[in-house]
Coordinates of C-alpha atoms in Angstrom, one line a residue:
M177 CA -1.0 13.4 25.6
D178 CA 2.4 12.3 26.7
V179 CA 5.6 11.7 24.5
L180 CA 4.7 8.1 23.8
D181 CA 1.2 8.9 22.6
L182 CA 2.4 11.8 20.4
A183 CA 5.2 9.8 18.9
R184 CA 2.9 6.9 18.1
L185 CA 0.3 9.4 16.6
Q186 CA 2.9 11.1 14.5
F187 CA 4.3 7.8 13.2
A188 CA 0.8 6.5 12.3
T189 CA -0.2 9.7 10.5
T190 CA 2.9 10.1 8.5
T191 CA 3.1 6.3 7.6
I192 CA -0.5 6.2 6.5
L193 CA 0.0 9.4 4.3
H194 CA 3.3 8.0 2.9
F195 CA 1.6 4.7 2.1
V196 CA -0.6 6.6 -0.3
Y197 CA 2.4 7.1 -2.6
V198 CA 4.2 3.7 -2.4
P199 CA 1.5 1.5 -3.9
I200 CA 0.8 4.0 -6.7
S201 CA 4.4 3.9 -7.7
I202 CA 4.6 0.0 -7.7
G203 CA 1.3 -0.4 -9.5
L204 CA 1.7 2.3 -12.1
S205 CA 5.2 1.3 -13.0
L206 CA 4.1 -2.3 -13.7
L207 CA 1.2 -1.2 -15.9
V208 CA 3.2 1.3 -17.8
A209 CA 5.9 -1.3 -18.4
I210 CA 3.2 -3.7 -19.7
M211 CA 1.9 -0.9 -22.0
E212 CA 5.3 -0.2 -23.4
T213 CA 5.9 -3.9 -23.8
M214 CA 2.8 -4.2 -25.9
Y215 CA 4.0 -1.1 -27.9
V216 CA 7.3 -2.8 -28.8
I217 CA 5.7 -6.1 -29.6
K218 CA 2.7 -4.9 -31.6
K219 CA 4.3 -1.8 -33.0
N220 CA 1.1 0.1 -32.3
D221 CA 1.5 3.7 -31.4
L222 CA -1.6 3.6 -29.3
Y223 CA 0.3 1.7 -26.5
K224 CA 3.2 4.2 -26.7
K225 CA 0.7 6.9 -26.0
M226 CA -0.8 5.0 -23.2
A227 CA 2.6 4.5 -21.6
Q228 CA 3.4 8.2 -22.0
F229 CA 0.1 9.4 -20.6
W230 CA -0.2 7.0 -17.6
G231 CA 3.6 7.5 -17.1
T232 CA 2.9 11.1 -16.4
F233 CA 0.9 10.0 -13.2
L234 CA 3.8 7.9 -12.2
L235 CA 6.3 10.7 -12.5
I236 CA 4.1 13.1 -10.5
N237 CA 3.6 10.4 -7.8
F238 CA 7.3 9.6 -7.8
A239 CA 8.4 13.2 -7.3
L240 CA 6.2 13.8 -4.4
G241 CA 6.5 10.4 -2.8
V242 CA 10.3 10.8 -2.5
V243 CA 9.8 13.8 -0.2
T244 CA 7.4 11.8 2.1
G245 CA 9.9 8.9 2.2
I246 CA 12.7 11.0 3.5
L247 CA 10.7 12.7 6.2
Q248 CA 9.5 9.3 7.3
E249 CA 13.1 8.1 8.1
F250 CA 13.8 11.2 10.3
Q251 CA 11.3 9.8 12.8
F252 CA 13.5 6.9 13.8
G253 CA 16.3 9.1 15.0
M254 CA 14.0 11.8 16.5
N255 CA 11.3 9.9 18.4
W256 CA 12.4 6.3 18.5
S257 CA 16.1 6.4 19.4
D258 CA 15.8 3.4 21.8
F259 CA 14.1 1.4 19.2
S260 CA 16.9 2.3 16.7
R261 CA 19.6 1.4 19.2
F262 CA 18.0 -1.9 20.0
V263 CA 17.4 -3.1 16.3
G264 CA 19.8 -0.8 14.4
D265 CA 22.2 -3.6 13.5
V266 CA 19.4 -5.8 12.1
F267 CA 17.0 -3.1 11.0
G268 CA 19.6 -0.9 9.3
T269 CA 20.8 -3.5 6.8
P270 CA 17.6 -4.0 4.8
L271 CA 16.9 -0.2 4.9
A272 CA 20.4 0.6 3.7
I273 CA 20.1 -1.9 0.8
E274 CA 16.7 -0.4 0.0
A275 CA 18.2 3.1 -0.2
L276 CA 21.4 2.2 -1.9
L277 CA 20.2 -0.5 -4.4
A278 CA 16.4 -0.4 -5.0
F279 CA 15.8 3.3 -4.8
F280 CA 19.1 4.0 -6.9
L281 CA 17.7 1.6 -9.5
E282 CA 14.3 3.4 -9.6
S283 CA 15.6 6.9 -9.7
T284 CA 18.3 6.3 -12.2
F285 CA 16.3 4.4 -14.7
I286 CA 13.2 6.6 -14.4
G287 CA 15.3 9.5 -15.5
L288 CA 16.6 7.5 -18.6
W289 CA 13.0 6.5 -19.3
V290 CA 11.8 10.2 -19.2
F291 CA 14.5 11.6 -21.4
G292 CA 15.2 8.5 -23.5
W293 CA 12.1 8.6 -25.8
E294 CA 13.4 8.8 -29.4
R295 CA 17.0 8.8 -28.0
L296 CA 17.3 5.2 -26.9
S297 CA 16.3 2.2 -28.9
K298 CA 12.8 0.8 -28.1
T299 CA 14.1 -2.2 -26.5
V300 CA 16.6 -0.4 -24.3
H301 CA 13.9 2.2 -23.4
L302 CA 11.6 -0.7 -22.5
I303 CA 14.2 -2.3 -20.3
C304 CA 14.6 1.1 -18.4
M305 CA 10.9 1.0 -17.5
W306 CA 11.0 -2.7 -16.4
L307 CA 14.1 -1.9 -14.1
V308 CA 12.1 1.0 -12.6
S309 CA 9.2 -1.5 -11.9
I310 CA 11.6 -4.1 -10.5
G311 CA 13.2 -1.4 -8.4
T312 CA 9.9 -0.3 -6.8
M313 CA 9.2 -4.0 -6.0
L314 CA 12.6 -4.5 -4.5
S315 CA 12.1 -1.4 -2.3
A316 CA 9.0 -3.0 -1.0
L317 CA 10.9 -6.3 -0.4
W318 CA 13.5 -4.6 1.8
I319 CA 11.1 -2.5 3.8
L320 CA 8.9 -5.5 4.4
A321 CA 11.9 -7.6 5.4
A322 CA 12.6 -5.0 8.1
N323 CA 8.9 -5.0 9.1
S324 CA 8.8 -8.7 9.2
F325 CA 11.6 -8.8 11.7
M326 CA 9.4 -6.6 14.0
Q327 CA 6.4 -9.1 13.5
R328 CA 8.6 -12.3 13.7
P329 CA 12.2 -11.7 14.8
V330 CA 14.6 -14.2 13.2
G331 CA 18.4 -14.4 12.4
Y332 CA 19.5 -12.4 15.4
E333 CA 21.2 -12.8 18.8
I334 CA 21.1 -10.4 21.8
Q335 CA 24.6 -8.9 22.4
N336 CA 25.0 -6.3 25.2
G337 CA 21.2 -5.8 25.3
R338 CA 20.8 -5.2 21.6
A339 CA 19.8 -7.3 18.7
A340 CA 22.8 -8.2 16.5
M341 CA 22.6 -9.8 13.0
K342 CA 23.5 -13.4 13.1
D343 CA 22.0 -14.9 9.9
F344 CA 21.1 -12.5 7.0
A345 CA 19.6 -15.3 5.0
A346 CA 17.1 -15.9 7.8
L347 CA 15.9 -12.3 7.5
L348 CA 15.1 -12.9 3.8
T349 CA 13.5 -16.3 4.3
N350 CA 11.4 -15.2 7.3
E351 CA 8.0 -16.9 6.7
Q352 CA 6.3 -13.7 7.7
L353 CA 7.9 -12.0 4.8
L354 CA 7.1 -14.8 2.4
W355 CA 3.4 -14.2 3.0
E356 CA 3.4 -10.4 3.7
F357 CA 5.4 -9.5 0.5
P358 CA 3.1 -11.0 -2.1
H359 CA 0.0 -9.9 -0.1
T360 CA 1.3 -6.3 -0.1
L361 CA 2.7 -6.4 -3.7
F362 CA -0.7 -7.5 -5.3
A363 CA -2.4 -4.8 -3.2
A364 CA -0.1 -2.3 -4.8
F365 CA -0.8 -3.7 -8.3
A366 CA -4.5 -3.3 -7.5
T367 CA -3.9 0.3 -6.5
G368 CA -2.4 1.2 -9.8
A369 CA -4.9 -0.7 -11.7
F370 CA -8.0 0.7 -10.0
L371 CA -6.5 4.2 -10.4
I372 CA -6.3 3.8 -14.2
A373 CA -9.6 1.9 -14.5
G374 CA -11.4 4.6 -12.4
I375 CA -10.0 7.6 -14.5
S376 CA -10.7 5.7 -17.7
A377 CA -14.3 5.0 -16.4
W378 CA -14.7 8.8 -15.9
K379 CA -13.7 9.5 -19.5
L380 CA -15.8 6.7 -20.9
M381 CA -18.8 8.0 -19.0
H382 CA -18.3 11.4 -20.7
K383 CA -17.5 9.6 -24.0
K384 CA -14.2 11.4 -24.4
N385 CA -11.2 9.7 -26.2
M386 CA -13.0 6.4 -26.3
D387 CA -10.3 4.8 -28.5
F388 CA -7.7 5.6 -25.9
F389 CA -9.5 4.9 -22.6
K390 CA -11.3 1.7 -23.7
P391 CA -8.0 -0.2 -24.1
S392 CA -6.7 1.5 -20.9
F393 CA -9.8 0.3 -19.0
K394 CA -9.4 -3.2 -20.5
L395 CA -5.8 -3.6 -19.5
S396 CA -6.1 -2.2 -16.1
I397 CA -9.3 -4.1 -15.2
I398 CA -7.5 -7.4 -16.1
V399 CA -4.6 -6.5 -13.7
A400 CA -7.2 -5.4 -11.1
L401 CA -9.0 -8.6 -11.3
I402 CA -5.9 -10.8 -11.0
S403 CA -4.7 -8.7 -8.1
A404 CA -8.0 -8.5 -6.3
I405 CA -8.2 -12.4 -6.3
A406 CA -4.5 -12.9 -5.4
I407 CA -4.7 -10.5 -2.4
P408 CA -7.1 -12.7 -0.2
L409 CA -5.3 -15.9 -1.3
F410 CA -1.9 -14.6 0.1
G411 CA -3.9 -13.0 3.0
H412 CA -5.4 -16.3 3.8
G413 CA -1.9 -17.9 4.2
Q414 CA -0.7 -14.9 6.3
A415 CA -3.7 -15.4 8.7
Q416 CA -2.8 -19.0 9.2
Y417 CA 0.8 -18.0 9.9
L418 CA -0.6 -15.4 12.3
V419 CA -2.4 -18.1 14.4
K420 CA 0.9 -19.8 14.9
T421 CA 3.2 -16.8 15.6
Q422 CA 1.0 -14.0 16.9
P423 CA -2.2 -15.7 18.3
M424 CA -3.1 -12.6 20.3
K425 CA -3.3 -10.4 17.2
M426 CA -5.5 -13.1 15.6
A427 CA -7.8 -13.3 18.7
A428 CA -8.0 -9.5 18.8
S429 CA -8.9 -9.3 15.2
E430 CA -11.8 -11.7 15.8
G431 CA -12.9 -10.1 19.1
L432 CA -12.3 -13.5 20.6
W433 CA -12.0 -13.3 24.5
E434 CA -12.4 -17.0 25.3
N435 CA -11.4 -20.1 23.5
S436 CA -13.7 -20.5 20.4
G437 CA -14.4 -24.2 20.8
D438 CA -14.3 -26.7 18.0
P439 CA -15.3 -25.9 15.3
A440 CA -14.7 -22.1 15.5
P441 CA -17.3 -19.7 14.1
W442 CA -16.2 -16.3 12.5
T443 CA -17.6 -13.2 14.0
V444 CA -19.0 -10.9 11.3
I445 CA -19.8 -7.9 13.6
A446 CA -19.6 -7.5 17.4
W447 CA -20.1 -4.7 20.0
I448 CA -16.9 -5.1 21.9
D449 CA -16.6 -4.2 25.6
P450 CA -12.9 -4.1 26.4
G451 CA -13.7 -3.0 30.1
N452 CA -15.5 -6.2 30.9
K453 CA -13.5 -8.2 28.4
G454 CA -16.5 -9.5 26.4
N455 CA -18.9 -8.7 23.6
T456 CA -22.4 -7.5 24.1
F457 CA -23.7 -8.5 20.6
E458 CA -22.3 -10.8 17.9
I459 CA -23.3 -12.2 14.5
K460 CA -21.2 -15.3 13.7
V461 CA -20.7 -17.7 10.7
P462 CA -20.3 -21.3 11.9
F463 CA -17.1 -23.1 10.9
A464 CA -15.6 -20.0 9.1
L465 CA -12.9 -19.2 11.7
S466 CA -11.7 -22.8 11.7
F467 CA -11.3 -22.6 7.9
L468 CA -9.7 -19.2 8.1
S469 CA -7.1 -20.4 10.6
Y470 CA -6.5 -24.0 9.4
S471 CA -8.0 -24.4 5.9
K472 CA -10.3 -27.0 7.3
F473 CA -13.7 -26.9 9.1
T474 CA -12.4 -28.1 12.5
G475 CA -10.0 -26.7 15.0
S476 CA -10.3 -24.2 18.0
V477 CA -8.7 -20.8 18.3
P478 CA -7.4 -19.5 21.6
G479 CA -9.1 -16.4 23.1
M480 CA -7.4 -13.3 24.5
N481 CA -8.0 -14.2 28.1
E482 CA -6.2 -17.5 27.8
L483 CA -3.4 -15.9 25.8
Q484 CA -3.0 -13.1 28.4
A485 CA -2.3 -15.8 31.0
Q486 CA 0.2 -17.5 28.8
Y487 CA 2.0 -14.2 28.0
E488 CA 2.3 -13.3 31.6
K489 CA 4.0 -16.7 32.2
T490 CA 6.4 -16.1 29.3
Y491 CA 7.1 -12.3 29.4
G492 CA 6.1 -11.4 33.0
P493 CA 3.4 -9.3 34.4
G494 CA 1.7 -6.8 32.0
D495 CA -1.2 -6.1 29.7
Y496 CA -0.6 -7.9 26.4
I497 CA -4.0 -7.4 24.9
P498 CA -3.9 -4.9 22.0
P499 CA -6.6 -2.2 21.3
V500 CA -9.3 -4.7 20.4
R501 CA -11.9 -2.5 18.8
T502 CA -9.4 -1.0 16.3
T503 CA -7.8 -4.4 15.5
F504 CA -11.3 -5.9 15.0
W505 CA -12.9 -3.2 12.8
S506 CA -9.8 -2.4 10.7
F507 CA -9.7 -6.1 9.8
R508 CA -13.3 -6.0 8.6
I509 CA -12.9 -2.7 6.7
M510 CA -9.9 -4.3 4.9
I511 CA -12.0 -7.4 4.0
A512 CA -15.0 -5.2 2.9
A513 CA -12.7 -3.1 0.6
G514 CA -11.2 -6.3 -0.8
C515 CA -14.7 -7.7 -1.6
G516 CA -15.7 -4.4 -3.3
M517 CA -12.6 -4.6 -5.4
I518 CA -13.3 -8.2 -6.5
A519 CA -17.0 -7.3 -7.3
L520 CA -16.0 -4.3 -9.4
A521 CA -13.2 -6.0 -11.2
L522 CA -15.4 -9.0 -12.1
Y523 CA -18.2 -6.9 -13.5
G524 CA -15.8 -4.7 -15.3
A525 CA -14.0 -7.7 -16.8
Y526 CA -17.4 -9.2 -17.8
L527 CA -18.5 -5.9 -19.6
T528 CA -15.1 -5.7 -21.3
F529 CA -15.0 -9.2 -22.7
R530 CA -18.6 -9.3 -23.7
K531 CA -18.0 -5.9 -25.5
K532 CA -20.8 -4.2 -23.4
L533 CA -18.6 -1.4 -22.0
E534 CA -20.0 1.3 -24.2
G535 CA -23.6 0.3 -23.3
S536 CA -23.0 0.0 -19.7
H537 CA -24.9 2.2 -17.4
R538 CA -23.5 5.3 -15.8
W539 CA -23.9 3.8 -12.4
F540 CA -21.2 1.4 -13.1
F541 CA -18.7 4.1 -14.3
R542 CA -19.5 6.1 -11.2
L543 CA -18.9 3.1 -8.9
M544 CA -15.5 2.6 -10.7
I545 CA -14.6 6.2 -10.0
W546 CA -15.3 5.7 -6.4
G547 CA -13.6 2.4 -6.6
I548 CA -10.2 4.2 -6.9
S549 CA -10.5 4.7 -3.1
L550 CA -11.0 1.0 -2.3
P551 CA -7.3 -0.1 -2.5
F552 CA -6.3 2.8 -0.4
I553 CA -8.9 2.0 2.2
G554 CA -7.8 -1.7 2.2
N555 CA -4.1 -0.7 2.4
T556 CA -4.6 1.6 5.2
S557 CA -6.9 -0.5 7.3
G558 CA -4.7 -3.7 6.7
W559 CA -1.6 -1.8 7.9
I560 CA -3.5 -0.5 11.0
M561 CA -4.6 -4.0 11.8
T562 CA -1.1 -5.4 11.4
E563 CA 0.6 -2.8 13.6
I564 CA -2.0 -2.1 16.2
G565 CA -2.6 -5.9 16.6
R566 CA 1.0 -6.3 17.6
Q567 CA 0.9 -4.0 20.5
P568 CA 2.3 -3.7 23.2
W569 CA 5.3 -4.8 21.2
T570 CA 7.5 -2.9 18.8
V571 CA 9.5 -6.0 18.2
F572 CA 7.3 -9.0 19.1
G573 CA 8.5 -10.6 22.2
L574 CA 11.8 -8.5 22.5
L575 CA 11.0 -4.8 22.8
Q576 CA 7.8 -3.1 24.0
T577 CA 6.6 0.2 22.5
K578 CA 6.9 2.1 25.7
D579 CA 10.6 1.2 25.9
S580 CA 11.2 2.3 22.2
V581 CA 10.5 6.0 22.4
S582 CA 13.5 8.5 22.7
P583 CA 14.1 9.3 26.3
T584 CA 15.4 12.8 25.7
V585 CA 12.6 14.4 23.7
V586 CA 9.8 16.2 25.4
A587 CA 6.1 16.4 24.5
G588 CA 6.3 19.9 23.0
E589 CA 9.1 19.0 20.6
V590 CA 7.1 15.9 19.3
L591 CA 4.0 18.0 19.1
F592 CA 5.7 20.6 17.0
S593 CA 7.3 18.0 14.6
F594 CA 4.0 16.2 14.4
I595 CA 2.0 19.4 13.4
S596 CA 4.9 20.3 10.9
F597 CA 5.1 16.9 9.3
T598 CA 1.4 16.4 9.2
T599 CA 0.8 19.7 7.6
L600 CA 3.6 19.1 5.0
Y601 CA 2.2 15.7 4.2
L602 CA -1.4 17.0 3.8
I603 CA -0.2 19.7 1.4
L604 CA 1.8 17.2 -0.7
T605 CA -1.2 14.8 -0.8
G606 CA -3.4 17.8 -1.9
V607 CA -0.9 18.7 -4.6
L608 CA -0.9 15.0 -5.7
A609 CA -4.6 14.9 -6.0
F610 CA -4.8 18.3 -7.8
L611 CA -2.1 17.3 -10.4
F612 CA -3.7 13.9 -11.0
Y613 CA -7.1 15.7 -11.5
R614 CA -5.6 18.2 -13.9
T615 CA -3.7 15.5 -15.9
A616 CA -6.7 13.3 -16.1
R617 CA -9.0 16.2 -17.1
K618 CA -6.7 17.3 -20.0
G619 CA -6.5 13.8 -21.3
P620 CA -3.9 12.3 -23.6
D621 CA -4.2 14.7 -26.6
I622 CA -1.8 17.2 -25.3
E623 CA 1.0 18.0 -27.7
P624 CA 4.3 18.5 -25.8
H625 CA 5.7 20.8 -28.5
Q626 CA 2.5 22.7 -29.1
Q627 CA 3.2 26.0 -30.8
T628 CA 2.5 29.2 -28.8
V629 CA 1.4 32.2 -30.7
I630 CA 2.6 35.6 -29.3
H631 CA 1.3 38.9 -30.5
D632 CA 3.8 41.8 -30.1
P633 CA 1.8 45.0 -29.7
F634 CA 4.9 47.1 -30.0
A635 CA 6.0 45.8 -33.4
Q636 CA 4.9 47.5 -36.5
G637 CA 1.5 46.2 -37.5
G638 CA 1.4 44.0 -34.4
D639 CA 3.5 41.3 -35.8
T640 CA 2.9 37.7 -34.8
I641 CA 5.6 35.6 -33.4
V642 CA 5.4 31.8 -33.4
A643 CA 7.4 30.2 -30.5
K644 CA 8.1 26.5 -30.3

């Protein structure tokens, strides 16, 4: 592999692994804030215990996620210096605000939350957790503002061959951001909710701490259901915006080589043959692609061959068709994960509100445990579809990926950093999984000031010392 392939592989690997931590922080901080709010309003210590127990998962994830975030930013300087030079004036502003404002908000108030139990008033302590939650959401907003510029460049002008900021407000009102942010945010809420619901289901299946995990399951399954329904609603709006702004990505995600005709059918599965620019087998649903693209059952969608000719006229000679198989299947994996989340959340909510949770079969609890993975699968496949489908562009219409890589690095250097970073990320992810498992296995009945009995064999009569 050459430098470009290795740099892309490293960026994809580290981003996917970093994206394990981010949605957990956003989702768990919201749920913990809700639990503590119920504690303050209802004055029921059960909700305080819930906030403390599930807050432990948030703290573990936050501590490990910070490390992965720092390493992530090193890549821009190491492997993507030409990209950084081109968009640094625009791209750097939201990233700097994210680091100085949003991350500062998160890290400051999560410290106050940890050490503020019994020291701060209940209301002030609750405000700390809500500020942590708002900080995680603001972090996502600024990161996605930068990413949205790569998808749909706005508010800039080219000066001396570089993109310079012209209109900061345009960056924040970028329509790409207005669809991408809520879609990603609800996916993060679903990640935290399915994590709590899955661990609660595991405990309920073994009939442990029923009085604690039943309300935990009930609260999380409500958030999971709301989020699972909201994700495709905002995703639908994002798909329609995609047809207008990045029609090639839309065509690739549908495996659509020629104009669809009117009305446009949606391809469920297809055997894609990029070499011959066609599909050898397809199963289609009539009218569905027209509805997905325009919210009506009429309208055609342009195919990749037609768009390739248009792009050559606009941008010059070149291959503007992204890796079709990856774009097509990652889109379907995302949809399948989303459907699984809706089904599990609906049935879980039905059992909860019909008070049938205790009598439910073990198969449902087992599905909920496996369901923890669904948001991660959906998040990852959605990100792959979004980024791979934009190729060959790093910044759509302005800068291609092959022109973004650092000109001075060599393949051996990138390979070394790729192996080093990937190994570190895998170790951190393994530590995260182990600590989550250990915390969940112990359950909420751990006393933080539990007395430790020490027997001193050298003392006369083997005295017993009680340490606190």
